[in-house]
PDB file of C-alpha atoms in Angstrom:
ATOM      1  CA  MET A   1      -3.787  32.829  -3.687  1.00 37.00           C
ATOM      2  CA  LYS A   2      -5.006  29.413  -2.920  1.00 43.00           C
ATOM      3  CA  ASN A   3      -3.093  26.317  -4.401  1.00 49.00           C
ATOM      4  CA  LYS A   4      -5.058  24.473  -6.974  1.00 57.00           C
ATOM      5  CA  GLU A   5      -6.340  21.202  -5.375  1.00 69.00           C
ATOM      6  CA  ILE A   6      -4.299  18.161  -6.797  1.00 83.00           C
ATOM      7  CA  THR A   7      -6.528  15.145  -7.643  1.00 87.00           C
ATOM      8  CA  LYS A   8      -6.397  11.913  -9.334  1.00 89.00           C
ATOM      9  CA  LYS A   9      -9.094   9.639 -10.864  1.00 91.00           C
ATOM     10  CA  ILE A  10      -9.631   5.855 -10.066  1.00 93.00           C
ATOM     11  CA  ILE A  11      -8.814   3.810 -13.380  1.00 92.00           C
ATOM     12  CA  SER A  12     -10.853   1.068 -13.287  1.00 93.00           C
ATOM     13  CA  GLY A  13     -13.630  -0.921 -11.700  1.00 95.00           C
ATOM     14  CA  LYS A  14     -17.074  -0.101 -10.011  1.00 96.00           C
ATOM     15  CA  PHE A  15     -15.434   3.526  -8.954  1.00 97.00           C
ATOM     16  CA  LYS A  16     -13.973   4.188 -12.038  1.00 95.00           C
ATOM     17  CA  ASN A  17     -13.307   8.077 -12.553  1.00 94.00           C
ATOM     18  CA  LYS A  18     -14.198   8.950  -9.057  1.00 95.00           C
ATOM     19  CA  SER A  19     -11.950  11.612  -7.980  1.00 93.00           C
ATOM     20  CA  LEU A  20      -9.491  11.227  -5.293  1.00 93.00           C
ATOM     21  CA  LYS A  21      -7.801  14.089  -3.451  1.00 92.00           C
ATOM     22  CA  ILE A  22      -3.881  14.154  -3.172  1.00 88.00           C
ATOM     23  CA  PRO A  23      -2.347  15.257   0.162  1.00 76.00           C
ATOM     24  CA  SER A  24       0.395  17.955   0.186  1.00 67.00           C
ATOM     25  CA  LYS A  25       3.776  16.562  -1.459  1.00 61.00           C
ATOM     26  CA  THR A  26       5.637  17.645   1.794  1.00 52.00           C
ATOM     27  CA  THR A  27       3.886  14.967   3.682  1.00 48.00           C
ATOM     28  CA  THR A  28       3.265  12.242   1.168  1.00 50.00           C
ATOM     29  CA  ARG A  29       3.827  11.489  -2.362  1.00 53.00           C
ATOM     30  CA  SER A  30       1.787   9.775  -4.970  1.00 57.00           C
ATOM     31  CA  SER A  31       2.072   6.654  -6.842  1.00 62.00           C
ATOM     32  CA  LYS A  32       2.723   7.458 -10.458  1.00 75.00           C
ATOM     33  CA  ALA A  33      -0.092   6.352 -12.723  1.00 80.00           C
ATOM     34  CA  ILE A  34       2.155   4.237 -14.700  1.00 85.00           C
ATOM     35  CA  VAL A  35       3.285   1.989 -11.512  1.00 88.00           C
ATOM     36  CA  LEU A  36      -0.334   2.015 -10.304  1.00 87.00           C
ATOM     37  CA  GLU A  37      -1.367   0.219 -13.737  1.00 88.00           C
ATOM     38  CA  SER A  38       1.376  -1.965 -14.110  1.00 91.00           C
ATOM     39  CA  PHE A  39       0.705  -3.486 -10.465  1.00 94.00           C
ATOM     40  CA  PHE A  40      -3.106  -3.849 -11.045  1.00 93.00           C
ATOM     41  CA  ASN A  41      -2.406  -5.719 -14.426  1.00 91.00           C
ATOM     42  CA  THR A  42      -0.012  -7.949 -12.593  1.00 90.00           C
ATOM     43  CA  ILE A  43      -2.772  -8.869  -9.940  1.00 91.00           C
ATOM     44  CA  GLN A  44      -5.795  -7.856 -11.561  1.00 84.00           C
ATOM     45  CA  PHE A  45      -7.965 -11.104 -11.052  1.00 90.00           C
ATOM     46  CA  GLU A  46      -6.435 -12.240  -7.797  1.00 94.00           C
ATOM     47  CA  ILE A  47      -7.552  -8.850  -5.981  1.00 94.00           C
ATOM     48  CA  ILE A  48     -11.267  -9.865  -6.457  1.00 96.00           C
ATOM     49  CA  ASP A  49     -12.787 -10.715  -2.761  1.00 97.00           C
ATOM     50  CA  ALA A  50      -9.263 -10.285  -1.438  1.00 97.00           C
ATOM     51  CA  THR A  51      -8.168  -8.312   1.802  1.00 98.00           C
ATOM     52  CA  PHE A  52      -5.859  -5.420   0.778  1.00 98.00           C
ATOM     53  CA  VAL A  53      -3.481  -3.728   3.179  1.00 98.00           C
ATOM     54  CA  GLU A  54      -2.022  -0.193   2.200  1.00 98.00           C
ATOM     55  CA  LEU A  55       0.807   0.860   4.550  1.00 97.00           C
ATOM     56  CA  PHE A  56       1.825   4.263   4.471  1.00 94.00           C
ATOM     57  CA  SER A  57      -1.283   5.001   2.463  1.00 94.00           C
ATOM     58  CA  GLY A  58      -1.519   8.677   1.905  1.00 91.00           C
ATOM     59  CA  SER A  59      -4.370   9.561  -0.101  1.00 92.00           C
ATOM     60  CA  GLY A  60      -5.413   5.820  -0.226  1.00 95.00           C
ATOM     61  CA  SER A  61      -5.438   5.830  -3.951  1.00 93.00           C
ATOM     62  CA  ILE A  62      -3.828   2.013  -4.263  1.00 95.00           C
ATOM     63  CA  GLY A  63      -6.213   0.740  -1.810  1.00 97.00           C
ATOM     64  CA  LEU A  64      -9.350   2.322  -3.093  1.00 97.00           C
ATOM     65  CA  GLU A  65      -8.257   1.202  -6.797  1.00 96.00           C
ATOM     66  CA  ALA A  66      -8.037  -2.455  -5.295  1.00 97.00           C
ATOM     67  CA  LEU A  67     -11.437  -1.679  -3.798  1.00 98.00           C
ATOM     68  CA  SER A  68     -12.911  -0.507  -7.071  1.00 97.00           C
ATOM     69  CA  ARG A  69     -11.470  -3.538  -8.732  1.00 96.00           C
ATOM     70  CA  GLY A  70     -13.357  -6.034  -6.384  1.00 97.00           C
ATOM     71  CA  ALA A  71     -11.179  -6.185  -3.100  1.00 98.00           C
ATOM     72  CA  LYS A  72     -13.759  -7.214  -0.345  1.00 97.00           C
ATOM     73  CA  HIS A  73     -11.883  -5.130   2.722  1.00 97.00           C
ATOM     74  CA  VAL A  74      -9.027  -2.681   2.532  1.00 98.00           C
ATOM     75  CA  ILE A  75      -6.992  -1.590   5.585  1.00 98.00           C
ATOM     76  CA  PHE A  76      -5.370   1.618   5.426  1.00 98.00           C
ATOM     77  CA  MET A  77      -2.398   2.615   7.619  1.00 97.00           C
ATOM     78  CA  GLU A  78      -1.141   6.513   7.835  1.00 95.00           C
ATOM     79  CA  ARG A  79      -0.005   8.477  10.867  1.00 93.00           C
ATOM     80  CA  ASP A  80      -0.043  12.108   9.014  1.00 91.00           C
ATOM     81  CA  ARG A  81      -3.030  13.984  10.165  1.00 92.00           C
ATOM     82  CA  ASP A  82      -3.491  15.909   7.021  1.00 91.00           C
ATOM     83  CA  ALA A  83      -3.305  12.814   4.812  1.00 92.00           C
ATOM     84  CA  ILE A  84      -5.790  11.048   7.317  1.00 95.00           C
ATOM     85  CA  LYS A  85      -8.334  13.880   6.805  1.00 95.00           C
ATOM     86  CA  ILE A  86      -8.094  13.641   2.879  1.00 95.00           C
ATOM     87  CA  LEU A  87      -7.948   9.777   2.989  1.00 96.00           C
ATOM     88  CA  LYS A  88     -11.538   9.750   4.901  1.00 97.00           C
ATOM     89  CA  GLU A  89     -13.018  12.214   2.119  1.00 96.00           C
ATOM     90  CA  ASN A  90     -11.377   9.898  -0.393  1.00 97.00           C
ATOM     91  CA  ILE A  91     -12.849   6.783   1.129  1.00 98.00           C
ATOM     92  CA  GLN A  92     -16.511   8.455   1.182  1.00 96.00           C
ATOM     93  CA  GLN A  93     -16.382   8.642  -2.634  1.00 93.00           C
ATOM     94  CA  THR A  94     -16.213   4.626  -2.502  1.00 97.00           C
ATOM     95  CA  ASP A  95     -17.815   2.196   0.043  1.00 97.00           C
ATOM     96  CA  PRO A  96     -16.889   3.242   3.431  1.00 97.00           C
ATOM     97  CA  ALA A  97     -18.189  -0.033   4.918  1.00 98.00           C
ATOM     98  CA  LEU A  98     -15.405  -2.016   3.231  1.00 98.00           C
ATOM     99  CA  CYS A  99     -12.848   0.369   4.617  1.00 98.00           C
ATOM    100  CA  GLU A 100     -10.666   0.486   7.806  1.00 97.00           C
ATOM    101  CA  ILE A 101      -8.126   3.061   8.844  1.00 98.00           C
ATOM    102  CA  TYR A 102      -5.395   2.404  11.185  1.00 97.00           C
ATOM    103  CA  SER A 103      -4.285   5.903  12.064  1.00 97.00           C
ATOM    104  CA  GLY A 104      -0.712   6.369  14.024  1.00 95.00           C
ATOM    105  CA  ASP A 105       2.618   4.638  13.889  1.00 94.00           C
ATOM    106  CA  THR A 106       2.338   1.952  10.969  1.00 95.00           C
ATOM    107  CA  PHE A 107       5.366  -0.055  12.639  1.00 95.00           C
ATOM    108  CA  ILE A 108       3.366  -0.232  15.918  1.00 96.00           C
ATOM    109  CA  ASN A 109      -0.006  -0.596  14.291  1.00 97.00           C
ATOM    110  CA  ILE A 110       0.997  -3.623  11.945  1.00 97.00           C
ATOM    111  CA  GLN A 111       0.831  -6.099  15.146  1.00 97.00           C
ATOM    112  CA  SER A 112      -3.290  -5.160  15.521  1.00 97.00           C
ATOM    113  CA  VAL A 113      -3.675  -5.659  11.603  1.00 97.00           C
ATOM    114  CA  VAL A 114      -1.867  -9.107  11.832  1.00 98.00           C
ATOM    115  CA  LYS A 115      -3.937 -10.129  14.715  1.00 97.00           C
ATOM    116  CA  THR A 116      -7.124  -9.399  12.865  1.00 95.00           C
ATOM    117  CA  LEU A 117      -5.971 -11.183  10.089  1.00 97.00           C
ATOM    118  CA  GLN A 118      -5.338 -14.097  12.357  1.00 97.00           C
ATOM    119  CA  ARG A 119      -8.212 -14.128  14.013  1.00 96.00           C
ATOM    120  CA  LYS A 120     -10.090 -14.240  10.718  1.00 94.00           C
ATOM    121  CA  SER A 121      -7.587 -16.803   9.185  1.00 95.00           C
ATOM    122  CA  GLU A 122      -7.118 -14.497   6.236  1.00 95.00           C
ATOM    123  CA  LYS A 123      -4.388 -13.861   4.024  1.00 96.00           C
ATOM    124  CA  ALA A 124      -3.683 -10.045   2.572  1.00 98.00           C
ATOM    125  CA  TYR A 125      -2.254  -8.230  -0.192  1.00 98.00           C
ATOM    126  CA  PHE A 126       0.422  -5.821   1.726  1.00 98.00           C
ATOM    127  CA  TYR A 127       1.392  -2.815  -0.483  1.00 97.00           C
ATOM    128  CA  ILE A 128       4.122  -0.964   1.117  1.00 96.00           C
ATOM    129  CA  ASP A 129       5.165   2.633  -0.115  1.00 92.00           C
ATOM    130  CA  PRO A 130       7.338   3.976   2.571  1.00 89.00           C
ATOM    131  CA  PRO A 131       8.436   7.606   2.421  1.00 78.00           C
ATOM    132  CA  PHE A 132      11.549   8.170   0.840  1.00 61.00           C
ATOM    133  CA  ASN A 133      14.580   7.777   3.143  1.00 51.00           C
ATOM    134  CA  ILE A 134      16.135  11.006   1.868  1.00 50.00           C
ATOM    135  CA  ARG A 135      13.505  12.965   3.893  1.00 50.00           C
ATOM    136  CA  GLU A 136      14.588  14.423   7.445  1.00 52.00           C
ATOM    137  CA  GLY A 137      13.735  11.921   9.922  1.00 49.00           C
ATOM    138  CA  MET A 138      13.389   9.002   7.697  1.00 54.00           C
ATOM    139  CA  GLU A 139      16.784   7.804   7.302  1.00 62.00           C
ATOM    140  CA  ASP A 140      16.167   4.461   8.678  1.00 84.00           C
ATOM    141  CA  ILE A 141      12.905   4.066   6.915  1.00 86.00           C
ATOM    142  CA  TYR A 142      13.887   1.130   4.844  1.00 88.00           C
ATOM    143  CA  ASP A 143      15.429  -0.799   7.467  1.00 90.00           C
ATOM    144  CA  LYS A 144      12.566  -0.590   9.500  1.00 93.00           C
ATOM    145  CA  THR A 145      10.267  -1.431   6.426  1.00 94.00           C
ATOM    146  CA  ILE A 146      12.397  -4.742   6.220  1.00 94.00           C
ATOM    147  CA  ASP A 147      12.210  -5.613   9.855  1.00 95.00           C
ATOM    148  CA  LEU A 148       8.381  -5.243   9.486  1.00 96.00           C
ATOM    149  CA  ILE A 149       8.293  -7.508   6.430  1.00 97.00           C
ATOM    150  CA  ALA A 150      10.291 -10.278   8.312  1.00 97.00           C
ATOM    151  CA  SER A 151       8.122 -10.071  11.301  1.00 96.00           C
ATOM    152  CA  LEU A 152       5.043 -10.923   9.152  1.00 97.00           C
ATOM    153  CA  PRO A 153       3.540 -14.217   9.589  1.00 96.00           C
ATOM    154  CA  LYS A 154       3.524 -15.925   6.288  1.00 95.00           C
ATOM    155  CA  GLU A 155       0.005 -17.699   6.839  1.00 95.00           C
ATOM    156  CA  CYS A 156      -1.173 -13.844   6.874  1.00 96.00           C
ATOM    157  CA  VAL A 157       0.319 -12.866   3.636  1.00 97.00           C
ATOM    158  CA  LYS A 158      -0.680 -13.518  -0.100  1.00 96.00           C
ATOM    159  CA  LEU A 159       1.810 -11.146  -1.647  1.00 97.00           C
ATOM    160  CA  ILE A 160       3.867  -8.254  -0.627  1.00 98.00           C
ATOM    161  CA  ILE A 161       4.622  -5.337  -2.918  1.00 97.00           C
ATOM    162  CA  ILE A 162       7.297  -2.642  -2.157  1.00 95.00           C
ATOM    163  CA  GLU A 163       7.223   0.714  -4.145  1.00 93.00           C
ATOM    164  CA  HIS A 164      10.791   2.088  -3.497  1.00 91.00           C
ATOM    165  CA  MET A 165      13.659   4.091  -4.845  1.00 87.00           C
ATOM    166  CA  SER A 166      15.084   2.169  -7.781  1.00 90.00           C
ATOM    167  CA  GLY A 167      18.651   2.659  -6.428  1.00 87.00           C
ATOM    168  CA  LEU A 168      17.801   0.862  -3.187  1.00 87.00           C
ATOM    169  CA  GLU A 169      19.228  -2.589  -2.789  1.00 88.00           C
ATOM    170  CA  ILE A 170      16.360  -4.795  -1.412  1.00 91.00           C
ATOM    171  CA  PRO A 171      17.469  -8.107   0.139  1.00 94.00           C
ATOM    172  CA  ASP A 172      16.553 -11.257  -2.101  1.00 96.00           C
ATOM    173  CA  THR A 173      14.877 -12.762   0.907  1.00 96.00           C
ATOM    174  CA  ILE A 174      13.365 -11.001   3.861  1.00 96.00           C
ATOM    175  CA  GLY A 175      12.111 -13.544   6.600  1.00 95.00           C
ATOM    176  CA  PRO A 176      10.134 -16.358   4.978  1.00 95.00           C
ATOM    177  CA  PHE A 177       9.656 -14.166   1.940  1.00 97.00           C
ATOM    178  CA  TYR A 178      11.485 -14.139  -1.435  1.00 97.00           C
ATOM    179  CA  ILE A 179      11.610 -11.774  -4.390  1.00 97.00           C
ATOM    180  CA  ILE A 180       9.413 -13.335  -7.348  1.00 96.00           C
ATOM    181  CA  LYS A 181       9.441 -10.114  -9.578  1.00 95.00           C
ATOM    182  CA  SER A 182      10.981  -6.645  -9.810  1.00 96.00           C
ATOM    183  CA  LYS A 183       9.949  -3.950 -12.387  1.00 95.00           C
ATOM    184  CA  LYS A 184      11.587  -0.424 -12.678  1.00 94.00           C
ATOM    185  CA  PHE A 185       9.816   2.670 -13.597  1.00 92.00           C
ATOM    186  CA  GLY A 186      12.514   5.339 -13.728  1.00 90.00           C
ATOM    187  CA  ASN A 187      13.237   6.497 -10.172  1.00 89.00           C
ATOM    188  CA  THR A 188      10.707   4.101  -8.863  1.00 91.00           C
ATOM    189  CA  THR A 189      10.777   0.316  -8.606  1.00 93.00           C
ATOM    190  CA  LEU A 190       7.978  -2.246  -7.682  1.00 95.00           C
ATOM    191  CA  THR A 191       9.326  -5.394  -5.797  1.00 96.00           C
ATOM    192  CA  TYR A 192       7.069  -8.445  -5.299  1.00 97.00           C
ATOM    193  CA  PHE A 193       7.628 -10.856  -2.390  1.00 97.00           C
ATOM    194  CA  LYS A 194       6.027 -14.019  -1.467  1.00 96.00           C
ATOM    195  CA  SER A 195       6.833 -17.082   0.877  1.00 93.00           C
ATOM    196  CA  LYS A 196       8.290 -20.292  -0.189  1.00 80.00           C
ATOM    197  CA  ASP A 197       5.281 -22.302   0.369  1.00 70.00           C
ATOM    198  CA  ILE A 198       2.222 -20.314  -1.026  1.00 52.00           C
ATOM    199  CA  GLU A 199       0.336 -22.119  -3.603  1.00 49.00           C
TER     200      GLU A 199
END
């Protein structure tokens, strides 16, 4: 018997109620609706005409929600082939011309994304939702993620948001960035970082 396909809807904006497919939970996990809603309530008007980068994007539900709410360009970063296939199908439900996918190792591809932002003199929102470190082969994922954040040039960053396990201790400062807000939703927490001299 074939498994029932899991979907979730875009909550708000020009693509509201469009159904997005969700990849298998063995390769990715989907952000909870309550987390997604809280995040977009926090940055609701700032996202308009912004560049949005979703790392470890899976189905792309966060980035496509940002697009629906007025982001001008969304960059997705994902390495799992099955997830990328579904991500491409989900993008077709919205506006593919405003979307870009970097497939492969996010920790390597981030350098290309940063170069693109620097070339355009643009700042972006970075939404980072790494796989849980309890998964096999992912034990050092958070250390690598913190190193990645520290390497981001502050002139390319509007805001960094990390979705992580609530028990994880995140440093108050990472490179030039510091925590401005942290909100817990059961097992999941959203932590927001910005750099000291961002207006």
